[in-house]
Coordinates of C-alpha atoms in Angstrom, one line a residue:
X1 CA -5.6 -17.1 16.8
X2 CA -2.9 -18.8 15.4
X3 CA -1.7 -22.8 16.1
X4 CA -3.9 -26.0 16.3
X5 CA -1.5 -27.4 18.9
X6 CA -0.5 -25.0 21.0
X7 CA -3.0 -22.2 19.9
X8 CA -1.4 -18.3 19.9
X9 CA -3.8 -15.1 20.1
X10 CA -2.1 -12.3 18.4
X11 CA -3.7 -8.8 19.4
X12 CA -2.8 -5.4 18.8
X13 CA 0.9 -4.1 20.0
X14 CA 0.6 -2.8 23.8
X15 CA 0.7 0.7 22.7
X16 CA -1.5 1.0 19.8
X17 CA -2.6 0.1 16.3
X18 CA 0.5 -0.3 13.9
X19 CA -0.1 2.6 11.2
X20 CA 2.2 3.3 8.0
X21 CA 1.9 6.5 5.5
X22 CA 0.4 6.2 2.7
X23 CA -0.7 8.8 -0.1
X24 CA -4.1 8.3 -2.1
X25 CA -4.6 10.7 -4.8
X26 CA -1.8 12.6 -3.4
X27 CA -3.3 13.0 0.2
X28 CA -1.3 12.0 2.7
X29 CA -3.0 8.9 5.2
X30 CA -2.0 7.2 8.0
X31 CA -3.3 3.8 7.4
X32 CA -3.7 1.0 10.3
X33 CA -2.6 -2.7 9.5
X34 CA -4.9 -5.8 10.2
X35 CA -3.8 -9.3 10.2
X36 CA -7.3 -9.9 11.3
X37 CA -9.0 -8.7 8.2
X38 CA -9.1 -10.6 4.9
X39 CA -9.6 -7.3 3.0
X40 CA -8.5 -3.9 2.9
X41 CA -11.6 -1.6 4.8
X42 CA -11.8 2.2 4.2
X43 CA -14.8 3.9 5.7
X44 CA -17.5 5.8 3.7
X45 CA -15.9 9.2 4.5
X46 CA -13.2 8.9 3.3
X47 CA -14.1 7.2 -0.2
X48 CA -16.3 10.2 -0.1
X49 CA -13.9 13.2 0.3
X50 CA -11.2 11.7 -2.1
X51 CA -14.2 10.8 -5.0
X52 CA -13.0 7.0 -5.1
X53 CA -14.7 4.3 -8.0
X54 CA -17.1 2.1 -6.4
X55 CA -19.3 -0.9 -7.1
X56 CA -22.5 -1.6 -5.2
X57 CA -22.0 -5.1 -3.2
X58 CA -24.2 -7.2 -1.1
X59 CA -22.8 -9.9 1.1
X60 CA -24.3 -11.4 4.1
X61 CA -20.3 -12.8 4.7
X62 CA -19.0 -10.5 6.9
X63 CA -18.6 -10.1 10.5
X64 CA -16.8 -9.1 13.2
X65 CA -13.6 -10.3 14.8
X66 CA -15.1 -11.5 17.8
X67 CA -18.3 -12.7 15.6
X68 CA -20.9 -11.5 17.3
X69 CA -22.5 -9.1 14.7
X70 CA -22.5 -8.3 10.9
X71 CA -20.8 -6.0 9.1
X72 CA -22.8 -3.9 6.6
X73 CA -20.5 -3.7 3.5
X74 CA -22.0 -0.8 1.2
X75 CA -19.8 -1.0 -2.0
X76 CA -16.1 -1.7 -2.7
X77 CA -13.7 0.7 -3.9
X78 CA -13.1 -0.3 -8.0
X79 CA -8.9 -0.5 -8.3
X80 CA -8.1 1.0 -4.7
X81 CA -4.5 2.9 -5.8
X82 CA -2.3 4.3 -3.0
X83 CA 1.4 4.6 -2.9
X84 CA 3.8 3.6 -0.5
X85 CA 7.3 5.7 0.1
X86 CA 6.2 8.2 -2.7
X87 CA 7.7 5.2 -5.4
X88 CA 5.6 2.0 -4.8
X89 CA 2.3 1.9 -6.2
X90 CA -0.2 -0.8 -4.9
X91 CA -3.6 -1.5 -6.6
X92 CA -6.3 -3.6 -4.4
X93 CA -9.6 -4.9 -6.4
X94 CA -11.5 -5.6 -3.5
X95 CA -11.5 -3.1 -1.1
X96 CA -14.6 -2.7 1.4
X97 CA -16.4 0.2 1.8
X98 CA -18.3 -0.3 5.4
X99 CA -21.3 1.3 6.4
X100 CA -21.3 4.8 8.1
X101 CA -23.3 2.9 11.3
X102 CA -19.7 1.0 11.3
X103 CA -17.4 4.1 10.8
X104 CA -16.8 4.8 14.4
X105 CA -14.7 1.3 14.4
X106 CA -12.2 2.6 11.8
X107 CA -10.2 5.9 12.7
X108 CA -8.7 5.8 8.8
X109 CA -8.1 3.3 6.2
X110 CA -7.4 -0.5 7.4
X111 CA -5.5 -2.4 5.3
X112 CA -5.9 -6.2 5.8
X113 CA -4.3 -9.4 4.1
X114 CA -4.9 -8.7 0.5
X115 CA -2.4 -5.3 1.0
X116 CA 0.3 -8.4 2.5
X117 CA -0.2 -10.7 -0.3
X118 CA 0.2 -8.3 -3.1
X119 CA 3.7 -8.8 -1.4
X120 CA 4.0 -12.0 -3.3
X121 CA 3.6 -10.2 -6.5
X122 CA 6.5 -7.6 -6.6

C-alpha cells in the first residue's frame, strides 16, 4: 500500500510474478522481485544444493504480507553473491533463509528492497 492520501495497493502484474536471470555460483536462476519484502528470501533448498555461508538467526520480526502469521527465519545467507547480465556482481549481507514449513510460498529466490537499494550504490 502506497499513499496516506489517496492510498494505492500495488499487487503482482496480471500475468504473473516479475522474474529476472540471475547466476549464483555459476547456476543459472530465475529470481522473482518483491517490493513487498524488506529483504532478499531464498528458501532452504536452494541454499542447500548450491552450499551457501550461513549464520544462525532468531527473530520473532517477521511476518507475512497480509500479517496474519510468522515467518520462521532459520539462518541468513553470509555475503549472498549473484550476478546479473554475466558482468554485474551484487553482494547482499542479509539475506533470509526461510523455513522449509514456508518453502512452498517461494517457487526460487525472492529478492526484495535491499537487491533495489544496492541500486543507490553503483
Amino acid at each position: 500500500v502506497m499513499g496516506r492520501d489517496n492510498p494505492t495497493f500495488i499487487g503482482a502484474p496480471r500475468n504473473g510474478p516479475v522474474v529476472i536471470p540471475i547466476a549464483v555460483k555459476g547456476v543459472p536462476v530465475l529470481a522473482s522481485l518483491s517490493h513487498h519484502s524488506c529483504v532478499t528470501v531464498i528458501p532452504k533448498c536452494i541454499v542447500d544444493a548450491l552450499k551457501l555461508k550461513t549464520k544462525t538467526i532468531t527473530s520473532s520480526q517477521f511476518v507475512t504480507v497480509t500479517g496474519s502469521s510468522a515467518v520462521t527465519v532459520s539462518a541468513v545467507v553470509d555475503e549472498f553473491k549473484f550476478m546479473l547480465d554475466g558482468r554485474i556482481e551484487i553482494c547482499l549481507n542479509n539475506a533470509c533463509v526461510v523455513h522449509q514449513q514456508h518453502e512452498c510460498c517461494f517457487m526460487s529466490i525472492q529478492l526484495g528492497m535491499d537487491f533495489f537499494e544496492t541500486a543507490l550504490w553503483t
